[in-house]
Short mmCIF file of C-alpha atoms in Angstrom, two decimals:
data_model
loop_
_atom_site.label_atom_id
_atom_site.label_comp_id
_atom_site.label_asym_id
_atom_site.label_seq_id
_atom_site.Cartn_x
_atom_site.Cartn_y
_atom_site.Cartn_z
CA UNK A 264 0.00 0.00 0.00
CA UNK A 265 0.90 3.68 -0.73
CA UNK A 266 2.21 5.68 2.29
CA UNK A 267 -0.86 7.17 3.33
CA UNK A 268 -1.84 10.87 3.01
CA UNK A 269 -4.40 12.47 3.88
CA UNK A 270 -7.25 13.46 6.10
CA UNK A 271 -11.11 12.26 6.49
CA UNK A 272 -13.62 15.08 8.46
CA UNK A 273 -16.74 13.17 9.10
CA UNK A 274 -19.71 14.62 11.45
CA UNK A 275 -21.67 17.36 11.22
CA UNK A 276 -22.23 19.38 7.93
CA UNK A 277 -24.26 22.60 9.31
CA UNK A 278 -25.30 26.30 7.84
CA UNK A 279 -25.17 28.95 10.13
CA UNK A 280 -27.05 32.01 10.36
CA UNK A 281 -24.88 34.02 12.01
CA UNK A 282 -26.76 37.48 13.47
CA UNK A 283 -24.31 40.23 15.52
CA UNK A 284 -26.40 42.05 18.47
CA UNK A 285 -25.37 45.70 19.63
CA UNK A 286 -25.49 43.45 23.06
CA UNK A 287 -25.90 40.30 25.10
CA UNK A 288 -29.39 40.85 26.17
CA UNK A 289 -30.94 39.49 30.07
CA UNK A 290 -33.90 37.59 30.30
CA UNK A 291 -37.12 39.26 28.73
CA UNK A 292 -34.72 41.88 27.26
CA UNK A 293 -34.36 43.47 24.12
CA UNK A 294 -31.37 43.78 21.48
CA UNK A 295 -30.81 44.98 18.73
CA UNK A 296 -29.78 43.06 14.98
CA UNK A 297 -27.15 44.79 14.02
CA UNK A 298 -25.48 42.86 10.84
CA UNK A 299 -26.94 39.93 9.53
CA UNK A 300 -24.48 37.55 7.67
CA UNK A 301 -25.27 35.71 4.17
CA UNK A 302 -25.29 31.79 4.90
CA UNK A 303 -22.26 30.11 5.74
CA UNK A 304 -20.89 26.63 6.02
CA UNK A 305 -20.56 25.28 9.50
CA UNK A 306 -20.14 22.11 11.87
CA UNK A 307 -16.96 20.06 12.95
CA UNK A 308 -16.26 18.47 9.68
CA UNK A 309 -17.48 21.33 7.00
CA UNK A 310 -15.25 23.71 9.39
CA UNK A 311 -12.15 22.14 9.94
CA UNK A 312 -11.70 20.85 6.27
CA UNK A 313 -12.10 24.19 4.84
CA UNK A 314 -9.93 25.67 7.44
CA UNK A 315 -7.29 22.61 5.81
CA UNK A 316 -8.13 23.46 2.47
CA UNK A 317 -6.84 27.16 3.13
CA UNK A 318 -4.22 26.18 5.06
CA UNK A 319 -2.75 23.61 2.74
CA UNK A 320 -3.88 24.54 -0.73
CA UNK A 321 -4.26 20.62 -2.08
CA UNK A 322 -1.01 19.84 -0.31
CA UNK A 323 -2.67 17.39 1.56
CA UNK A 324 -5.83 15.21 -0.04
CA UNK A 325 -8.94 15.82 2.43
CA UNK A 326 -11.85 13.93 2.37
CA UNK A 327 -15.88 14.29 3.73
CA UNK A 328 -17.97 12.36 4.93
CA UNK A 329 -21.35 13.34 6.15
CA UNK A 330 -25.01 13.99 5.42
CA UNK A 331 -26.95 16.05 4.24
CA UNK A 332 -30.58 17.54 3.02
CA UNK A 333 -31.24 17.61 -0.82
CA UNK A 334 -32.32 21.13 -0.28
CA UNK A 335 -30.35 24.59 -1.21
CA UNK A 336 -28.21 24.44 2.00
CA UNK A 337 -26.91 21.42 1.50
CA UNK A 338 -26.06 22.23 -2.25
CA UNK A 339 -24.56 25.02 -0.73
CA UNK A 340 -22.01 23.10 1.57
CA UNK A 341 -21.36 20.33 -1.35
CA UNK A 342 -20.53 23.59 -3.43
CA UNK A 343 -18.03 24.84 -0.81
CA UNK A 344 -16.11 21.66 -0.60
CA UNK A 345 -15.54 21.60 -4.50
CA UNK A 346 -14.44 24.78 -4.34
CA UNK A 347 -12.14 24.07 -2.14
CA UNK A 348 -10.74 20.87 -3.00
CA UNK A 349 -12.89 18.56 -0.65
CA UNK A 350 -13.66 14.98 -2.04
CA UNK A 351 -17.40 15.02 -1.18
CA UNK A 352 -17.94 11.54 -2.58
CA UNK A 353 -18.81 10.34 1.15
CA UNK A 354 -21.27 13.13 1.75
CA UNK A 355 -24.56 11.58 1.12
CA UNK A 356 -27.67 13.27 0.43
CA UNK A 357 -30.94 12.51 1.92
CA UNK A 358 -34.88 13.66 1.43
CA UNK A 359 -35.13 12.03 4.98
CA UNK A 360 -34.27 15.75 6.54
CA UNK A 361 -33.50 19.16 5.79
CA UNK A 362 -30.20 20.05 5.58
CA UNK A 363 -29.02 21.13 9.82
CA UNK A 364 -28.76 24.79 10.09
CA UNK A 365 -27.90 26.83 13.55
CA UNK A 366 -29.00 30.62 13.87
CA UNK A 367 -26.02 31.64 15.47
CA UNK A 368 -26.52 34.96 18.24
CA UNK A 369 -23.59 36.82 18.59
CA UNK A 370 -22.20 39.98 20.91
CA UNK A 371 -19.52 41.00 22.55
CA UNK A 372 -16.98 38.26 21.27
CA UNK A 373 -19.27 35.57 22.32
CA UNK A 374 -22.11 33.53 20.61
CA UNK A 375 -25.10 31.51 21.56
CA UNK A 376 -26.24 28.48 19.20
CA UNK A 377 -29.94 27.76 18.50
CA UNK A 378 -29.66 24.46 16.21
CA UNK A 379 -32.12 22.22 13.98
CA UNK A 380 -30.08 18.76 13.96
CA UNK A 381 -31.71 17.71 10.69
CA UNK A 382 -29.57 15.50 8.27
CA UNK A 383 -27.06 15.21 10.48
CA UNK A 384 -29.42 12.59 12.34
CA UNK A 385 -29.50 10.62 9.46
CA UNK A 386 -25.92 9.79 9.17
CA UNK A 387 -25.30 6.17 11.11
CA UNK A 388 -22.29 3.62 10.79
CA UNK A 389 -23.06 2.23 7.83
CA UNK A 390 -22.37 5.45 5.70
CA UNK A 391 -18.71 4.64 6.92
CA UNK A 392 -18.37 1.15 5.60
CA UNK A 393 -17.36 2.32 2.33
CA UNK A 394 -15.08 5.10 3.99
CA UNK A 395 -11.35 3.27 2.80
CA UNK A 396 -9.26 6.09 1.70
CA UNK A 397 -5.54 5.76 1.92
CA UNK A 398 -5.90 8.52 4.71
CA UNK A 399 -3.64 9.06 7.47
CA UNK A 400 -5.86 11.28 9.56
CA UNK A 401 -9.63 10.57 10.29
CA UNK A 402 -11.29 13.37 12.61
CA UNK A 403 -15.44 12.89 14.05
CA UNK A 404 -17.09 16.13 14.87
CA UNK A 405 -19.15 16.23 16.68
CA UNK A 406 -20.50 13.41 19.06
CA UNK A 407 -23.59 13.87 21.05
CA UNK A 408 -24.46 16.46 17.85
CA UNK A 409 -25.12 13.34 15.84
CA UNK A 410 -28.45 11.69 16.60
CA UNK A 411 -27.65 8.33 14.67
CA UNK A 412 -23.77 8.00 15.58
CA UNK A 413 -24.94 8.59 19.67
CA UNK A 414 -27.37 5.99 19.28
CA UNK A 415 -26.66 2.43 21.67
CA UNK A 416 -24.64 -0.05 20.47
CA UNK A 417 -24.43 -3.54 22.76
CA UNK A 418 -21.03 -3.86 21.91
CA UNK A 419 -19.40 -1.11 21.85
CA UNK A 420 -21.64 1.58 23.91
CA UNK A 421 -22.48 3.76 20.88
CA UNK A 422 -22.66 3.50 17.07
CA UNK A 423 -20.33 6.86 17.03
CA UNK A 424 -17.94 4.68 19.33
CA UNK A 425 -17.83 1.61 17.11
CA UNK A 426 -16.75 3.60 14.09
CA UNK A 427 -13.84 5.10 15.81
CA UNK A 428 -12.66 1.56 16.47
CA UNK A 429 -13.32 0.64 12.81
CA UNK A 430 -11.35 3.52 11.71
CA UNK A 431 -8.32 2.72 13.54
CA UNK A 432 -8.58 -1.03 12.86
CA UNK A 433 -8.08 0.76 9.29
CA UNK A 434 -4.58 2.17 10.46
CA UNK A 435 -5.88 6.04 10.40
CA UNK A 436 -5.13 8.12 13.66
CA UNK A 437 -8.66 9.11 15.04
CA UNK A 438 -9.04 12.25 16.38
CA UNK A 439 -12.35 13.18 18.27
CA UNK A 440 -14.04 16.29 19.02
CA UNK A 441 -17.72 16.53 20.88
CA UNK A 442 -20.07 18.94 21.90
CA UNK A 443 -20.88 20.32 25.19
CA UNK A 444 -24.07 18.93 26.90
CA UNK A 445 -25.07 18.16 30.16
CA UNK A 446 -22.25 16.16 32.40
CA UNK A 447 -24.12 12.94 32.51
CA UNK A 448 -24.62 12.47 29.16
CA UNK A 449 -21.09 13.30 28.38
CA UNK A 450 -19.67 11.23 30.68
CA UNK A 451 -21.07 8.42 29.00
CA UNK A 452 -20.27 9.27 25.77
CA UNK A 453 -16.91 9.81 26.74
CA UNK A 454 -16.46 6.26 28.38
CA UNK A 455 -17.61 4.36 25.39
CA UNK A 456 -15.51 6.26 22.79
CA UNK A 457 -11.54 6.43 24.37
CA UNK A 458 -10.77 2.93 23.26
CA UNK A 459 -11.27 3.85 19.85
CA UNK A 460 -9.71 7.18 20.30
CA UNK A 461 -6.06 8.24 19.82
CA UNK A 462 -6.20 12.14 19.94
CA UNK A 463 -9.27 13.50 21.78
CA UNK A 464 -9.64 17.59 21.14
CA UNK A 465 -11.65 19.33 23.85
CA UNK A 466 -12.07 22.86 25.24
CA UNK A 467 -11.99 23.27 29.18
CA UNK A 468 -16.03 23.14 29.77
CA UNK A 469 -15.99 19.88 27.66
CA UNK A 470 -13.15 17.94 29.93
CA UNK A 471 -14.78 18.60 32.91
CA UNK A 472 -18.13 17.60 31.60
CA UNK A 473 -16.30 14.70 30.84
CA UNK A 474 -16.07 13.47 34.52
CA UNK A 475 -18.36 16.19 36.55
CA UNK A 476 -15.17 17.95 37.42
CA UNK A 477 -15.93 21.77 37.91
CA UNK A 478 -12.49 23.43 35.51
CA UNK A 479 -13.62 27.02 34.99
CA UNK A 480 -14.53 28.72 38.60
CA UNK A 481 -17.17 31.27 39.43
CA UNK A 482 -15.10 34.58 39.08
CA UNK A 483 -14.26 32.79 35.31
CA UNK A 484 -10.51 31.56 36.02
CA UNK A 485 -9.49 28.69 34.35
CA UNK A 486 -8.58 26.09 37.43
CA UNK A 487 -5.11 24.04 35.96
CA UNK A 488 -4.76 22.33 39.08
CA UNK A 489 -8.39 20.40 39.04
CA UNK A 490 -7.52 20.43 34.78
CA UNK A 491 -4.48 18.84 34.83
CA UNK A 492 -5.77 16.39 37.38
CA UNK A 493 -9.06 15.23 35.55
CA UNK A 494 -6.55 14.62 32.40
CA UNK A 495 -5.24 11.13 33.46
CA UNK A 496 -9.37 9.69 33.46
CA UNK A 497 -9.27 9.68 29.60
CA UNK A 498 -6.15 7.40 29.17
CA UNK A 499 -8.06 5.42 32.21
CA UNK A 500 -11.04 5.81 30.35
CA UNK A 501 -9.04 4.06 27.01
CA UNK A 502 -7.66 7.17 25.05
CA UNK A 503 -4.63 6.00 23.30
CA UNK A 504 -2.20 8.86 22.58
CA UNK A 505 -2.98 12.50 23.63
CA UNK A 506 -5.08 14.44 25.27
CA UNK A 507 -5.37 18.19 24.18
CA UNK A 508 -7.83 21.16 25.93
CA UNK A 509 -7.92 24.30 24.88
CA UNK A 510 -9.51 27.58 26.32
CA UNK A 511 -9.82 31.25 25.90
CA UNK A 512 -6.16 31.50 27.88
CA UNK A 513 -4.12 28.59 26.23
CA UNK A 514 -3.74 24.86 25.15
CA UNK A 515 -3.10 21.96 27.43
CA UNK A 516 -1.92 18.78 26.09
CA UNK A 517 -1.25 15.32 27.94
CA UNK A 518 0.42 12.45 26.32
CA UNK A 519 -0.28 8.76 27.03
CA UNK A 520 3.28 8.50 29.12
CA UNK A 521 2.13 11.58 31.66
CA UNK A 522 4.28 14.23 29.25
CA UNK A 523 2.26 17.60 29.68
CA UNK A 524 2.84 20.51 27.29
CA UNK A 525 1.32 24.08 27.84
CA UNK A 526 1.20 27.26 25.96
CA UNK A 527 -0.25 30.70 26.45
CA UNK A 528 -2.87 31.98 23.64
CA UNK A 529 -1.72 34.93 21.72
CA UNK A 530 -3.06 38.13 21.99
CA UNK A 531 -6.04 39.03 19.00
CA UNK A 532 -5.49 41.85 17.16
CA UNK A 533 -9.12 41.81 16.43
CA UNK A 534 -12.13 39.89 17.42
CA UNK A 535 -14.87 40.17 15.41
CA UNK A 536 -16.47 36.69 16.32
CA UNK A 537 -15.67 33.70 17.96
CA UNK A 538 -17.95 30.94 15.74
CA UNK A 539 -15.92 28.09 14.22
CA UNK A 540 -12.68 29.21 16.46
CA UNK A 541 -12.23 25.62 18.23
CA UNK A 542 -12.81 24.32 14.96
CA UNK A 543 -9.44 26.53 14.01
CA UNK A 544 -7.24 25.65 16.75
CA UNK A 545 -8.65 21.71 15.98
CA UNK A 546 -7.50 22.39 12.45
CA UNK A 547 -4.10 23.38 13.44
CA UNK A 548 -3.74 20.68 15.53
CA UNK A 549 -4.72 18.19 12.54
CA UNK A 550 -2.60 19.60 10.17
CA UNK A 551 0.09 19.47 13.14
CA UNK A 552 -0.47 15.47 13.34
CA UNK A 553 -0.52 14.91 10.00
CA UNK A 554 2.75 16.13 9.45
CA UNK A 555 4.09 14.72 12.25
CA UNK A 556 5.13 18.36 14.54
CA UNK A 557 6.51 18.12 18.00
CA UNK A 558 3.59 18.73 20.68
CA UNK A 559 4.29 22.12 21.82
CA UNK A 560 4.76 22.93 17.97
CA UNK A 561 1.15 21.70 17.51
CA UNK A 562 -0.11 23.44 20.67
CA UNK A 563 1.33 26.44 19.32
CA UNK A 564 -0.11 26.43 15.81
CA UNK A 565 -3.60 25.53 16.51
CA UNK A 566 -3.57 28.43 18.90
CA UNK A 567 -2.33 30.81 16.16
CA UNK A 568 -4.68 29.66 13.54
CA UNK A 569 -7.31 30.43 15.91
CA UNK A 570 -6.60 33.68 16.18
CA UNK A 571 -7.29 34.46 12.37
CA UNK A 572 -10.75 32.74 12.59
CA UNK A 573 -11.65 35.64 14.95
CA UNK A 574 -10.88 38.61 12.56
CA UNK A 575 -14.44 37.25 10.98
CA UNK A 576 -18.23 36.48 11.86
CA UNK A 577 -18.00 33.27 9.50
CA UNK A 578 -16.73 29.67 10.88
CA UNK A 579 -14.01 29.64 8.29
CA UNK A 580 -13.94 33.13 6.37
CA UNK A 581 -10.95 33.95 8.16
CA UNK A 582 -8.93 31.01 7.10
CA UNK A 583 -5.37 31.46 6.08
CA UNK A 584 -2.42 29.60 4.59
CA UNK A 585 0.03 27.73 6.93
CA UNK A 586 2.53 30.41 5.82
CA UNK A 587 0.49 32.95 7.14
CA UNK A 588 -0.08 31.06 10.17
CA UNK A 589 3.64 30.47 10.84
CA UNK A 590 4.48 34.34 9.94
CA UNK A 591 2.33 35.18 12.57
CA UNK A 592 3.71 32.82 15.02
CA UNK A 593 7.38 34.19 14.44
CA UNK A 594 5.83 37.65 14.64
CA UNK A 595 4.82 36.76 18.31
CA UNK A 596 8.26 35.92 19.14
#
């Protein structure tokens, strides 16, 4: 077999209707629409391929795999991954659903999601049995987003979880990424997915969800000590490789033989939204694996593509090359 190149983003496929507010409005409270964006791709797997596809300008073959509605949105997304480069062969469409679309709230640097699942209920394991590209890298974003991927499996505690072992059985590196819910459902979720897991990509709400562990305090400081000490319950848990959080101040990543790396975010020279920016920094971080970077290297370069997501309202609009990336980086120095 060919050395393998390459990198899969299966999960969710999602518009979003993204809507800035003059302000973050209380309870009962009025604000006001200030800019209303056209359309735009969304999800774990539209997002983080396109943020590839800039970064790596058909450098490295990337692949989808999803579903979606045979409706204008989904047309739309399809549309954006040819543009861009994105084999879309293992995107099916469905008239089972609408394509899933999120009306995305946002003020102040920060953003509140109101989201219609739609096709992205529809995709189940077998839309992955035909998945064998001579990949290296296959990322899932986002579990407990996917109604037919969360669903029970007797063997392996989830459908979402017995495709991560199937992957990896394939010889790709599986990468996870999930969505935050309520603790007990993560937990769960969580449990039944490490042991097909090598790299699991979380933010700091997310890891403590993980395991009921409270990481973010009241007065909103991040808490390293109670962090760093809920990290060793995913390799417990069956996580293979690394663990990496990261949050509004940094990155946090623990390997599989207790090495811990840690870097400071940089400082954003503008912040006009924060949609799609974990999807960045999990961008960098695949590009980082794929090619094979040192950790803190990694760390460091999803944090810095992050930072160029939030010059614009869009998921991905603000997507640069890796050279850009890496300029800025060496700028920071």
């Amino acid at each position: 077999m060919a050395q393998r190149c390459g990198i899969i983003g299966a999960g969710n496929w999602i518009v979003d209707e993204i809507r800035q507010l003059d302000r973050w409005p209380g309870e009962g409270n009025l604000a006001n629409i200030i800019k209303e964006e056209s359309p735009a791709g969304g999800g774990g797997a539209h997002n983080v391929l396109l943020d590839l596809a800039a970064m790596t300008n058909g450098s490295i073959p990337l692949f989808g795999v999803g579903c979606v509605g045979d409706d204008k949105y989904g047309k739309m997304l399809l549309e954006n991954c040819a543009k861009a480069g994105v084999d879309t062969k293992g995107i099916r469409v469905t008239n089972e659903a609408p394509t899933s679309y999120t009306t995305v709230m946002a003020a102040d640097g920060k953003r509140t999601f109101f989201h219609n699942h739609g096709a992205n209920d529809c995709l189940n394991d077998s839309d992955f049995s035909a998945v064998d590209y001579n990949a290296k890298v296959f990322y899932l974003g986002y579990l407990l987003l996917l109604a037919g991927l969360d669903a029970k499996d007797d063997t392996y505690g989830t459908k979402g979880a017995k495709v991560l072992r199937e992957m990896r059985a394939k010889g790709l590196l599986t990468v996870l990424d999930l969505v935050s819910t309520a603790p007990e459902t993560f937990h769960a979720a969580v449990l039944a997915a490490m042991p097909g897991t090598d790299v699991l990509v979380v933010n700091e709400i997310e890891a403590g969800n993980a395991f009921n562990v409270k990481i973010r305090r009241d007065d909103d400081t991040i808490d390293f000590d109670a962090m760093k000490a809920v990290a060793p319950k995913f390799f417990e848990a069956g996580l293979h490789k690394m663990l990496v959080i990261h949050y509004p101040e940094g990155a946090y990543a623990r390997e599989a033989d207790g090495a811990e790396t840690q870097v400071k975010a940089y400082k954003a020279p503008k912040i006009v939204g924060s949609t799609g920016a974990g999807d960045a920094f999990c961008a960098g971080m695949l590009y980082a694996l794929h090619e094979g970077l040192p950790v803190e290297e990694s760390l460091h370069l999803g944090a810095a593509n992050a930072i160029f997501n939030l010059a614009d309202a869009s998921s991905t609009g603000g997507a640069v090359s890796i050279a850009e990336v890496r300029k800025f980086m060496e700028s920071q120095k």
